PDB file of C-alpha atoms in Angstrom:
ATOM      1  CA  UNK A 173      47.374  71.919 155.035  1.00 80.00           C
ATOM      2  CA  UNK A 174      44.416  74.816 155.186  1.00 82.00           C
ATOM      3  CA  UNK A 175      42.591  72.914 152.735  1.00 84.00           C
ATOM      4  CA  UNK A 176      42.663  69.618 154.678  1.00 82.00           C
ATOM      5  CA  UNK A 177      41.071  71.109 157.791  1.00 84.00           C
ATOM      6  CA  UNK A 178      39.095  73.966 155.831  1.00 85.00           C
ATOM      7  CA  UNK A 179      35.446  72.231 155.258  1.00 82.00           C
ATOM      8  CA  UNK A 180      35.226  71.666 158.398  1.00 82.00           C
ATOM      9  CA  UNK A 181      34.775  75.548 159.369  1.00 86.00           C
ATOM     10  CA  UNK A 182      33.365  77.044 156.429  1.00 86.00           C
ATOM     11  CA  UNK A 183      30.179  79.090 157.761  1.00 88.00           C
ATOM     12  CA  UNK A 184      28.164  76.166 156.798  1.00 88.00           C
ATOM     13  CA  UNK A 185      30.032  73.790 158.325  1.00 88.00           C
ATOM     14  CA  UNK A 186      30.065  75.688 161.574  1.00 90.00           C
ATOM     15  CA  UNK A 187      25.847  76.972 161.586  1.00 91.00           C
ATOM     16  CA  UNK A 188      25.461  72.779 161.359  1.00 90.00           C
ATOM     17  CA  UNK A 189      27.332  72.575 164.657  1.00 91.00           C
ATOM     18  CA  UNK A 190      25.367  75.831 166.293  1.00 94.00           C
ATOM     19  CA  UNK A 191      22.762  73.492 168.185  1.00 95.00           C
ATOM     20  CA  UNK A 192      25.360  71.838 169.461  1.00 95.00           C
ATOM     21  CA  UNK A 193      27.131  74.917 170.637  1.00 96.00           C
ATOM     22  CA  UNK A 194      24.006  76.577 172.207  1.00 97.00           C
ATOM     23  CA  UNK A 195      23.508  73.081 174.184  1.00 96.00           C
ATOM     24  CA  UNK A 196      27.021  73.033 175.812  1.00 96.00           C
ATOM     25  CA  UNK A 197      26.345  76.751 176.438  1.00 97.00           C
ATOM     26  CA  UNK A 198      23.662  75.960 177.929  1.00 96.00           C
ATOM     27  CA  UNK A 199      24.568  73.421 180.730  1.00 95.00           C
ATOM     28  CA  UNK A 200      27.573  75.613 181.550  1.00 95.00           C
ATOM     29  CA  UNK A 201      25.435  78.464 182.202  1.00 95.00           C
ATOM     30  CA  UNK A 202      23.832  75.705 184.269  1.00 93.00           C
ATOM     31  CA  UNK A 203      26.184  75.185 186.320  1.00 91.00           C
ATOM     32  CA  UNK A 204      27.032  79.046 187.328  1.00 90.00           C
ATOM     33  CA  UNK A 205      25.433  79.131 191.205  1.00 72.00           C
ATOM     34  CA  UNK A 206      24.191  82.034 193.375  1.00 67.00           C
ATOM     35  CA  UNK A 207      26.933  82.232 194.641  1.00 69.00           C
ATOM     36  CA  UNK A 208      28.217  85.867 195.914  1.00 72.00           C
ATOM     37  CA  UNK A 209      31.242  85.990 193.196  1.00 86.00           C
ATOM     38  CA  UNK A 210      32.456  83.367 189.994  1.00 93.00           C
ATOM     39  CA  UNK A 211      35.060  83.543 188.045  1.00 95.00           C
ATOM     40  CA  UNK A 212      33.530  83.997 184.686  1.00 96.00           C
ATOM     41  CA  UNK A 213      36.844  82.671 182.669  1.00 94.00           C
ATOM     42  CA  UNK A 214      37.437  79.517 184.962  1.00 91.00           C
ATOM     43  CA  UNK A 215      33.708  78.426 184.954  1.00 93.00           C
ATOM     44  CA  UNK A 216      31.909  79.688 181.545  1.00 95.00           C
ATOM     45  CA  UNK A 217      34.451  81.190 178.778  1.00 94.00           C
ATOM     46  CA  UNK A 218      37.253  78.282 179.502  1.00 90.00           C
ATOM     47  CA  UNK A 219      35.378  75.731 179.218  1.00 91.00           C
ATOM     48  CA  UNK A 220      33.088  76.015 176.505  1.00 94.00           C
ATOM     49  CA  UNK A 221      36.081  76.393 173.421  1.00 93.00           C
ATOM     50  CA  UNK A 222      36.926  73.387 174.726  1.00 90.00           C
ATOM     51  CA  UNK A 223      34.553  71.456 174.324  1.00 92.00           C
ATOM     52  CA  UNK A 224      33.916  72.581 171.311  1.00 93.00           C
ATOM     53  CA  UNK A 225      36.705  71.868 169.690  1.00 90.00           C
ATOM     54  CA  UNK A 226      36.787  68.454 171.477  1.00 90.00           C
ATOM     55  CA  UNK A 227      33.662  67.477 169.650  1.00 90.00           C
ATOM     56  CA  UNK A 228      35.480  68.921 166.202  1.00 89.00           C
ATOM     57  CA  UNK A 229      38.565  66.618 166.789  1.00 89.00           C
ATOM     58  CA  UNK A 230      36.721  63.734 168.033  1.00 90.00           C
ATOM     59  CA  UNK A 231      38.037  63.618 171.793  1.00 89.00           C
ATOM     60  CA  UNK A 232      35.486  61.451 174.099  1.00 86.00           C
ATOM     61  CA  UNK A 233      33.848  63.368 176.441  1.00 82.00           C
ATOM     62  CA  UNK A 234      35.008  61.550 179.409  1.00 83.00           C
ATOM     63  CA  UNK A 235      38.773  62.417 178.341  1.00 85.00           C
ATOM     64  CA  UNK A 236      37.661  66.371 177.814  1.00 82.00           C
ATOM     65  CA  UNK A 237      38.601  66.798 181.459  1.00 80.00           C
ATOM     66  CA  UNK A 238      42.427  66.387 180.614  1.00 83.00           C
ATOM     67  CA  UNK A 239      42.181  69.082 178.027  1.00 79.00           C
ATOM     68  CA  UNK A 240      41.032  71.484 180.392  1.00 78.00           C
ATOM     69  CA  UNK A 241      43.865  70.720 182.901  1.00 80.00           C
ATOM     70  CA  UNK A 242      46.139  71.017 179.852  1.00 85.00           C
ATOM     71  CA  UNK A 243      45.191  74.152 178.650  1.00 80.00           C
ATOM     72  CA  UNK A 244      45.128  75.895 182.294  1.00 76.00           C
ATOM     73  CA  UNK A 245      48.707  74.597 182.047  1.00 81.00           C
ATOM     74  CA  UNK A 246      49.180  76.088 178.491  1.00 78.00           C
ATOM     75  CA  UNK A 247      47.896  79.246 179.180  1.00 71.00           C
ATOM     76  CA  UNK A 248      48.797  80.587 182.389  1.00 67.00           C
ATOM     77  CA  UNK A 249      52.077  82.256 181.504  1.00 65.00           C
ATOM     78  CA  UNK A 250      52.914  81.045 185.298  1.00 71.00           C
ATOM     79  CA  UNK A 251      55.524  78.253 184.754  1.00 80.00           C
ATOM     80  CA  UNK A 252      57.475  77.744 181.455  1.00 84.00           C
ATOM     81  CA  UNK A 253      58.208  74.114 183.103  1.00 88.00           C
ATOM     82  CA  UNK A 254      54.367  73.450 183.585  1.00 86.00           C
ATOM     83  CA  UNK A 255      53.577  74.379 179.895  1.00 86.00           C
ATOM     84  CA  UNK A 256      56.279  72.125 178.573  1.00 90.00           C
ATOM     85  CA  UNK A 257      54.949  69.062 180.647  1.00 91.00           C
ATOM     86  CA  UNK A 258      51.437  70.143 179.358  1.00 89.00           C
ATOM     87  CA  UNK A 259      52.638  69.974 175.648  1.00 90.00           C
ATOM     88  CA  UNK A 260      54.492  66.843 176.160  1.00 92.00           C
ATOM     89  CA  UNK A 261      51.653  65.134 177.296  1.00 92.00           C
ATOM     90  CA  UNK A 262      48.904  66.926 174.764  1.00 90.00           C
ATOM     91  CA  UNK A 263      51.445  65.438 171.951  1.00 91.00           C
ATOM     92  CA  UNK A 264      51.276  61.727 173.754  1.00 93.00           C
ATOM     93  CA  UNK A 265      47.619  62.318 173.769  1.00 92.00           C
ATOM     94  CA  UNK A 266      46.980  63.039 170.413  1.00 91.00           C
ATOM     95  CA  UNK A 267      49.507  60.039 169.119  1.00 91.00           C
ATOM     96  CA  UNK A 268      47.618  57.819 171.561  1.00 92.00           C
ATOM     97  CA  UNK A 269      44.495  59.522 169.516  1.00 92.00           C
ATOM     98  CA  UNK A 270      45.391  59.170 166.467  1.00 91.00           C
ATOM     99  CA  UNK A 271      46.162  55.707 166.146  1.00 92.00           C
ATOM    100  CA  UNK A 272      42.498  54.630 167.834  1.00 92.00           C
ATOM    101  CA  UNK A 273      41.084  56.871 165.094  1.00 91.00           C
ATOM    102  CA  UNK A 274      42.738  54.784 162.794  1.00 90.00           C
ATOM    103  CA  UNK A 275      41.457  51.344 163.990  1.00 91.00           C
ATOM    104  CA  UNK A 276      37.855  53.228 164.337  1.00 91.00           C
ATOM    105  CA  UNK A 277      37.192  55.408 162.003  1.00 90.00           C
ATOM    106  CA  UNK A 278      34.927  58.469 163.606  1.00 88.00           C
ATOM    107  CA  UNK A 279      33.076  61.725 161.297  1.00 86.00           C
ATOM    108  CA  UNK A 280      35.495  64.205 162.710  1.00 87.00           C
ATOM    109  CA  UNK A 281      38.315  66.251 161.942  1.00 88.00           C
ATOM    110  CA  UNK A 282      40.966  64.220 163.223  1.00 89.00           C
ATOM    111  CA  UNK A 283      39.884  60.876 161.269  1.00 89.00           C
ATOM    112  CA  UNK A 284      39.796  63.641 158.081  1.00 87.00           C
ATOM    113  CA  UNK A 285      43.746  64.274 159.072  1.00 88.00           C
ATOM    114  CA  UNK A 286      44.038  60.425 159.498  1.00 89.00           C
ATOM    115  CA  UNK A 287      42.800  59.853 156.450  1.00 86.00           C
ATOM    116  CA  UNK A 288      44.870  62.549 154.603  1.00 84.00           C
ATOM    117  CA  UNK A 289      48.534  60.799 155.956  1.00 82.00           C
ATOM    118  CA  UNK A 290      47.328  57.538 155.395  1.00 79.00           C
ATOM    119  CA  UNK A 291      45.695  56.954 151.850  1.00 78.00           C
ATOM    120  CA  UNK A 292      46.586  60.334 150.226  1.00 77.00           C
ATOM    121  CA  UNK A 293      49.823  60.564 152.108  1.00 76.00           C
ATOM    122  CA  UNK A 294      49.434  64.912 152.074  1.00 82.00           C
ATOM    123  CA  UNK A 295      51.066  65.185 155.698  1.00 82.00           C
ATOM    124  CA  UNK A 296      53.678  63.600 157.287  1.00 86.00           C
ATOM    125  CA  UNK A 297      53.537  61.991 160.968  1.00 86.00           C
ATOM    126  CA  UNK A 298      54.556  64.962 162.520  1.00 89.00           C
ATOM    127  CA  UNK A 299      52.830  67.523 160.349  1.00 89.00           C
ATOM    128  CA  UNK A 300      49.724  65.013 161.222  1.00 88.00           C
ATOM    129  CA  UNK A 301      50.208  65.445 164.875  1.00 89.00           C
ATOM    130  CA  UNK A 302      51.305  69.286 164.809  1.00 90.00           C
ATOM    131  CA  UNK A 303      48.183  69.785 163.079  1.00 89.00           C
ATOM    132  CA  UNK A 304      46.133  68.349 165.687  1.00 89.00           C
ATOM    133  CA  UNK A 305      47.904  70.146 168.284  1.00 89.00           C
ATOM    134  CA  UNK A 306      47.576  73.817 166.539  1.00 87.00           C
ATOM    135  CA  UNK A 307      43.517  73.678 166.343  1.00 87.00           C
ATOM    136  CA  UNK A 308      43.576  72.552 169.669  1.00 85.00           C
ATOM    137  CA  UNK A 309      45.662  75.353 170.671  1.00 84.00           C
ATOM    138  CA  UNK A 310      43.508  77.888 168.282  1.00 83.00           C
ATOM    139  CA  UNK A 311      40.367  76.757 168.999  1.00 83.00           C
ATOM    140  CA  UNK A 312      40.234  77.476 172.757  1.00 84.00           C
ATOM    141  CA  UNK A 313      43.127  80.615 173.369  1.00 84.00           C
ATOM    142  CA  UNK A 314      41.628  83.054 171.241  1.00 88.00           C
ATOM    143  CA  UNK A 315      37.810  81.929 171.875  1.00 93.00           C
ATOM    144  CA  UNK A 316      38.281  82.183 175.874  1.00 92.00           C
ATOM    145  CA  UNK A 317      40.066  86.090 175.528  1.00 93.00           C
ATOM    146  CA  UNK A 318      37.157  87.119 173.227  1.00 96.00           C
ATOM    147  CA  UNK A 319      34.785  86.177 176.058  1.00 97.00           C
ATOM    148  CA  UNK A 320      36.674  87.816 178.805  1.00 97.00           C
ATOM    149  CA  UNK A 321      38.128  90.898 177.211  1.00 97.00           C
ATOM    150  CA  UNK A 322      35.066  91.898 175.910  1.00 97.00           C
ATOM    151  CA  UNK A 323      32.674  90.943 178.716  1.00 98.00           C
ATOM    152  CA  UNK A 324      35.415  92.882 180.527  1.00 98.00           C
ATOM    153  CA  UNK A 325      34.401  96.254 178.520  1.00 97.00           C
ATOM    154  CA  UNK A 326      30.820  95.657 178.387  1.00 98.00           C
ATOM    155  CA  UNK A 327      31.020  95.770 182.451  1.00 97.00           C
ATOM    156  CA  UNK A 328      32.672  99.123 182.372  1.00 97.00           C
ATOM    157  CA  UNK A 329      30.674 100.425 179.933  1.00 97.00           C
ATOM    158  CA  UNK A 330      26.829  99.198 181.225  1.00 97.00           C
ATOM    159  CA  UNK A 331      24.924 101.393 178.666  1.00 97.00           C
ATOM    160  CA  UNK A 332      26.704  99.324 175.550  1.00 98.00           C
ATOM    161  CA  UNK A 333      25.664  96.184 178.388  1.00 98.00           C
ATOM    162  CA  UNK A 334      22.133  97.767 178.610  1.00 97.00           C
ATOM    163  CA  UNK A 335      22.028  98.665 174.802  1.00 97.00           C
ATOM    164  CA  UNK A 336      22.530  95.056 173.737  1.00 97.00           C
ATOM    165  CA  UNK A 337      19.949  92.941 176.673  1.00 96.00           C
ATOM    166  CA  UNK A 338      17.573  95.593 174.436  1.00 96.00           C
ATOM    167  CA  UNK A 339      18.310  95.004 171.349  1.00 96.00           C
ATOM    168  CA  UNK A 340      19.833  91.353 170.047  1.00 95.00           C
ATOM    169  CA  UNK A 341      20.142  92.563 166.928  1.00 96.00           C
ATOM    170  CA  UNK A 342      23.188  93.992 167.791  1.00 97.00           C
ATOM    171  CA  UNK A 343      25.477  91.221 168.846  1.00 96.00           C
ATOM    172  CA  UNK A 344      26.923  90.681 165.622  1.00 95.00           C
ATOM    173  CA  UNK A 345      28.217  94.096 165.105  1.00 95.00           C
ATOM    174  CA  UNK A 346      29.296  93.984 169.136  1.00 97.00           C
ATOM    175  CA  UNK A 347      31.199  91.109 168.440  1.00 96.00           C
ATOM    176  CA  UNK A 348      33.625  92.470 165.784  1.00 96.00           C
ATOM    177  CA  UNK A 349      33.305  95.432 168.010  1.00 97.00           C
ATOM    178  CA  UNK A 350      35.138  93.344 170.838  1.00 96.00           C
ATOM    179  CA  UNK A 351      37.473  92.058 169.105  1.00 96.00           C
ATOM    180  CA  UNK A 352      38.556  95.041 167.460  1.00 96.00           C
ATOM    181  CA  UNK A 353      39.250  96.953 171.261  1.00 97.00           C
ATOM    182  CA  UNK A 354      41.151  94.496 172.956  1.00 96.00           C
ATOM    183  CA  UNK A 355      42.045  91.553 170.049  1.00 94.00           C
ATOM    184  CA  UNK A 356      42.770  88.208 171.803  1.00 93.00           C
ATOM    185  CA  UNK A 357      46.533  88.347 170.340  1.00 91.00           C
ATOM    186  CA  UNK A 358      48.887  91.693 170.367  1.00 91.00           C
ATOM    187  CA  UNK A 359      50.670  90.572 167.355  1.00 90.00           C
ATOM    188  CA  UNK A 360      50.567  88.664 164.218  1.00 86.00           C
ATOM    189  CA  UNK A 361      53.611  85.870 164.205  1.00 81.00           C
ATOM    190  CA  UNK A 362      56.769  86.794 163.407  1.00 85.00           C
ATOM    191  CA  UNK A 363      57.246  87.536 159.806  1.00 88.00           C
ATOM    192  CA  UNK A 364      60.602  88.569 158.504  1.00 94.00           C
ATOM    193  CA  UNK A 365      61.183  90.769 155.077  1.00 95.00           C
ATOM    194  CA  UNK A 366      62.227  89.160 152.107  1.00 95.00           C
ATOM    195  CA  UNK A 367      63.382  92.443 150.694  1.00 97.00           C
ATOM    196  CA  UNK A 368      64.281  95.805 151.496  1.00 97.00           C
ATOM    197  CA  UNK A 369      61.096  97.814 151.966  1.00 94.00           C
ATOM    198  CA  UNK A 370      60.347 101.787 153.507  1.00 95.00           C
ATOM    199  CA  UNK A 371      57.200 102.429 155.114  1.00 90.00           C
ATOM    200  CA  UNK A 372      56.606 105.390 156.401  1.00 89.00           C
ATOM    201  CA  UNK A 373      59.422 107.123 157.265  1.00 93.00           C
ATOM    202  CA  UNK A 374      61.242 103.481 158.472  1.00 93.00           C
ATOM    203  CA  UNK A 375      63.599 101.519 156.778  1.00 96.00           C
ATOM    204  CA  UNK A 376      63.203  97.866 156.907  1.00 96.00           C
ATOM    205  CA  UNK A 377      66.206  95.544 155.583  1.00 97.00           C
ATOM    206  CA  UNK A 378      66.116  92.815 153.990  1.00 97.00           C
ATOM    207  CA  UNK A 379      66.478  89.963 156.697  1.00 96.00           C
ATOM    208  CA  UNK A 380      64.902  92.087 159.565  1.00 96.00           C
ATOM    209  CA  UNK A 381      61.886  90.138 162.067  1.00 93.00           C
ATOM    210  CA  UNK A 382      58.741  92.152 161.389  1.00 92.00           C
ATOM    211  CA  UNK A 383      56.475  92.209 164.568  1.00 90.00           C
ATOM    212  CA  UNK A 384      53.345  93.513 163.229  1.00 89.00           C
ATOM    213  CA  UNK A 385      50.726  94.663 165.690  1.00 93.00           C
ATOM    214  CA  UNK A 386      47.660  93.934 165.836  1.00 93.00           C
ATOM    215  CA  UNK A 387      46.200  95.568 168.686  1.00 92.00           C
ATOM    216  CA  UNK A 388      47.866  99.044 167.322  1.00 94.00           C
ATOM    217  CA  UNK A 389      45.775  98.755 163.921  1.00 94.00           C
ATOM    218  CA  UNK A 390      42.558  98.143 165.591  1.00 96.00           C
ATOM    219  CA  UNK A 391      42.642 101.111 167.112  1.00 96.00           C
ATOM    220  CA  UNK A 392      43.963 103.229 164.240  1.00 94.00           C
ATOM    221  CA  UNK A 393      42.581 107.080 164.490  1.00 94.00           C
ATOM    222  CA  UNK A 394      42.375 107.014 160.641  1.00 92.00           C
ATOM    223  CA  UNK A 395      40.733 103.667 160.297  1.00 92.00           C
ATOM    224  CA  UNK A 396      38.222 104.033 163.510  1.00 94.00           C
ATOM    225  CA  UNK A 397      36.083 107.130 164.921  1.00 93.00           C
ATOM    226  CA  UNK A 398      36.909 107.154 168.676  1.00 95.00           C
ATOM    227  CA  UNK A 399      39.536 104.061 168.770  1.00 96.00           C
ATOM    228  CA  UNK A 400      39.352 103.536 172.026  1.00 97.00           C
ATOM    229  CA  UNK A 401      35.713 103.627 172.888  1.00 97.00           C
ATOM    230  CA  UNK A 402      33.570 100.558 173.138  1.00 97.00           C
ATOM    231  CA  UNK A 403      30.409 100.813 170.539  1.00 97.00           C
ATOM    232  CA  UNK A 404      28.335  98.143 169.841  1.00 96.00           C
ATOM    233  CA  UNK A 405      26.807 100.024 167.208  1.00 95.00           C
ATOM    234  CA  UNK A 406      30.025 100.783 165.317  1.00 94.00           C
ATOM    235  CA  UNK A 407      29.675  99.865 161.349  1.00 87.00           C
ATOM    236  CA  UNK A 408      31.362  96.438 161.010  1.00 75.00           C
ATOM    237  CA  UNK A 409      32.634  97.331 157.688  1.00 75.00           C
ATOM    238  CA  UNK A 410      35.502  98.704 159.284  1.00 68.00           C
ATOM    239  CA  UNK A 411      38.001  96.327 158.796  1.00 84.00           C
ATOM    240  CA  UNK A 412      39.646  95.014 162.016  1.00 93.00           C
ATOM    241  CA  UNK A 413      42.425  92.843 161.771  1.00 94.00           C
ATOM    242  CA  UNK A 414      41.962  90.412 164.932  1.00 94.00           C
ATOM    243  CA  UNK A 415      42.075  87.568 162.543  1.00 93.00           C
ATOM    244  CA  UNK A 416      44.705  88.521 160.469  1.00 90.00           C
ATOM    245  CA  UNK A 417      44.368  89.165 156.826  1.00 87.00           C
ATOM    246  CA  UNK A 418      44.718  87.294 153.327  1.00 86.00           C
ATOM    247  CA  UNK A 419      45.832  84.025 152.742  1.00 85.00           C
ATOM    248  CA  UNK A 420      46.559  83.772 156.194  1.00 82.00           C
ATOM    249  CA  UNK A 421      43.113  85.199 157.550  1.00 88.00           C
ATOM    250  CA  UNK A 422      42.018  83.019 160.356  1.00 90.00           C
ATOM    251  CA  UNK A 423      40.558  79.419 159.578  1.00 89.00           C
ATOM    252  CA  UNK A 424      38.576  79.292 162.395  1.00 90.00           C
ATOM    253  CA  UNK A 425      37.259  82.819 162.021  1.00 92.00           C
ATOM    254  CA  UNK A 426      33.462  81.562 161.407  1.00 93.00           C
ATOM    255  CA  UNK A 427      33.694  79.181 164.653  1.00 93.00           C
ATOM    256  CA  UNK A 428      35.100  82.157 166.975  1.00 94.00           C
ATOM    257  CA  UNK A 429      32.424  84.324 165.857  1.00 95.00           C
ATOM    258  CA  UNK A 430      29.265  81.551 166.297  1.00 95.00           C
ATOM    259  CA  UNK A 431      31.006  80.570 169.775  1.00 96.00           C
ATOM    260  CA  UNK A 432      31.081  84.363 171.314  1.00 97.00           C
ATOM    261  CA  UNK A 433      27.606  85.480 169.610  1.00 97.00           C
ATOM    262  CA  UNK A 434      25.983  82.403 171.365  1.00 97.00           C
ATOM    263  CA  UNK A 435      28.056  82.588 174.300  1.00 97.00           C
ATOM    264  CA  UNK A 436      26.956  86.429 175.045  1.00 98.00           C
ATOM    265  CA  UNK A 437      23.235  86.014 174.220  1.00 97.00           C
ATOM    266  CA  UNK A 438      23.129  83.134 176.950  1.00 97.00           C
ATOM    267  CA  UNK A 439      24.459  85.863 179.818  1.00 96.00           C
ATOM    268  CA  UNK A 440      22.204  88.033 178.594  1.00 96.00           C
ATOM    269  CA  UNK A 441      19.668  85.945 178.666  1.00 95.00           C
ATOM    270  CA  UNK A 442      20.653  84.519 181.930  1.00 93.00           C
ATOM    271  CA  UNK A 443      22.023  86.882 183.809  1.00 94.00           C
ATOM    272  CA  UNK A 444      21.218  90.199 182.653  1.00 94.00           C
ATOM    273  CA  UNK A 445      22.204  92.349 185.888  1.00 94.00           C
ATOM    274  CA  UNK A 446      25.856  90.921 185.869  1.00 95.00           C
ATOM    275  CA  UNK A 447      28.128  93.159 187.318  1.00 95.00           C
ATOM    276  CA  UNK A 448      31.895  93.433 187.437  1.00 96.00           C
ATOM    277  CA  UNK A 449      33.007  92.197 190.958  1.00 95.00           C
ATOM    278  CA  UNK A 450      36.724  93.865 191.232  1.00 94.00           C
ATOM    279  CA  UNK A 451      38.142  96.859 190.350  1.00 95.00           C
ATOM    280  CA  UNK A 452      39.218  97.241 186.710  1.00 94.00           C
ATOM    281  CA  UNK A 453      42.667  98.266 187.751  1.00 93.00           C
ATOM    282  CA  UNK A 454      43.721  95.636 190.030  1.00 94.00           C
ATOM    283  CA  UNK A 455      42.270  92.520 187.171  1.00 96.00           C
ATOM    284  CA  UNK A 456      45.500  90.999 185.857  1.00 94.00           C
ATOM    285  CA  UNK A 457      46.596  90.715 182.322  1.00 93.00           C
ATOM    286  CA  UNK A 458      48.587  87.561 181.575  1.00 87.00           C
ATOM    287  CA  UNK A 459      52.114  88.348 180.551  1.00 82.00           C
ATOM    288  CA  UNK A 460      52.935  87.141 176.907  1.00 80.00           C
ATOM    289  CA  UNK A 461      54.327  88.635 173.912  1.00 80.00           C
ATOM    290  CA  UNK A 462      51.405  87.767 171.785  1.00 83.00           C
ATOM    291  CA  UNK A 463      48.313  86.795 174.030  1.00 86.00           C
ATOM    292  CA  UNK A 464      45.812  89.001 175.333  1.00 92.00           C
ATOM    293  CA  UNK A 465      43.812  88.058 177.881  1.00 92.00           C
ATOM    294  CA  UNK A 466      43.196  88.181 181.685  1.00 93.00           C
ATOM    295  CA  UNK A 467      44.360  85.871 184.406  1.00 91.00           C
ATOM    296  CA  UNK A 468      40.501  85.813 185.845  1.00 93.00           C
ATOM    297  CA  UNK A 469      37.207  87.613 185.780  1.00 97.00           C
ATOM    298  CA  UNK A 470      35.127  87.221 189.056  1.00 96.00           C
ATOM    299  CA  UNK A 471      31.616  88.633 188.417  1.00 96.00           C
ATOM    300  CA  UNK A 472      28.149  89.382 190.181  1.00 95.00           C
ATOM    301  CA  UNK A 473      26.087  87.191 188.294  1.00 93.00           C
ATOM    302  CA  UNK A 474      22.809  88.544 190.159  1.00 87.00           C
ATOM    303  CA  UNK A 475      20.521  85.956 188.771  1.00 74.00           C
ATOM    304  CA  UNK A 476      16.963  86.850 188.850  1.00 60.00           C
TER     305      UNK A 476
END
């Protein structure tokens, strides 16, 4: 099933699609007024995954505004009865989708899918439309907490802020640097131990859930100098495990990383004395078991 979906963000694939991301980026950061205070999630880093991965599936523009309805829905963590209506109709959506894909064929990654039930008959109906529903899900949720809980850390920490409006160079390495600190998921999914195994001084059964996490290895004291300190100049060779490792390393890995890079060099750019506009302490972390992220982000944007 990776292989179906997995030209379409190979680093190639995804430096095709940059112009397109820095143009979206763009008109968002467009639309970000004077105004005393904005919530940076709501108005920049929520809407720009999705669109993205709107144009990658093929969704018209002038339906995008259900997805980002949908996903508020999705992601809140406020009502369990709000996210199933959300799914239900994402599902509909997608079904509706699908079958106008069919009668007009489109170059995207949901015609690919299409394609892949329909002649070469690699995916079922459901796996077709579970498919489209997971890089829906992926390719906004992790996206939108990399933008927050990082631009979260550069605020209290203005000389790594300071260090990278001076020097560009650094944004890759401040990236992985982001995602290491505060990963936008906890935990890996659930895995469960096909055989008794010891590690450290813990014995696992055979038949036991395995919750590894995530946000406990990226800050390792024997992996990382200084775990918990933000530095954008940290080696990248480090090895942070924010998306995941081996066969099941992240498929949309390349994507994430284009998305934030551009996404921070436009507020830099554009708004390079941006300021924090709440206390730390009082910003509220959406509950979930495997999410990371923050229920909003209101900023300064003190445009010049």
């Amino acid at each position: 099933m990776r292989k179906l979906v997995s030209k379409a963000f190979t680093s190639r694939a995804v430096e095709a699609l940059r112009p397109e991301i820095e143009r979206i980026t763009g008109e968002l950061i467009g639309t970000l007024t004077d105004d005393d205070t904005v919530d940076l999630l709501d108005d920049f880093a929520f809407p720009l995954p999705i669109r993205v991965i709107c144009l990658l599936l093929g969704v018209p523009v002038e339906e995008q505004e259900n997805f980002k309805s949908w996903s508020k829905a999705l992601v809140s963590g406020d009502s369990p009865e709000a996210a199933a209506a959300a799914t239900t109709e994402v599902v509909a959506y997608l079904g509706q989708l699908i079958e106008r894909k069919r009668r007009e064929p489109t170059d995207d990654i949901l015609t690919a899918l299409v394609a892949a039930h329909d002649d070469d008959h690699q995916l079922t109906e459901t796996e077709l439309v579970s498919t489209a529903y997971l890089l829906f899900i992926a390719g906004f949720e992790t996206t939108l907490n990399a933008l927050g809980n990082g631009t979260l850390h550069l605020m209290r920490n203005l000389d790594q802020w300071e260090a990278l409006r001076e020097d560009r160079s650094l944004l890759p390495g401040a990236v992985e640097e982001f995602l290491r600190l505060e990963s936008p998921l906890k935990h890996a999914s659930f895995r469960c131990a096909t055989e008794s195994l010891t590690i450290g001084d813990v014995e696992i059964p055979a038949g036991d859930f395995v919750l590894l996490a995530i946000a406990s290895a990226n800050r390792d004291p024997q992996r990382f100098d200084d775990p918990h300190a933000l530095d954008v100049r940290r080696p990248t060779d480090g090895g942070h495990l924010a998306f995941g490792h081996g066969i099941h390393h992240c498929l949309g890995a390349p994507l994430a990383r284009v998305e934030v890079r551009v996404a921070f060099g436009a507020l830099l750019d554009a708004f390079p004395a941006m300021r924090l506009a709440a206390d730390p302490e009082e910003l509220r972390w959406r509950t979930s078991t495997i999410i990371r992220g923050l229920h909003s982000l209101p900023v300064r944007l003190n445009r010049r």
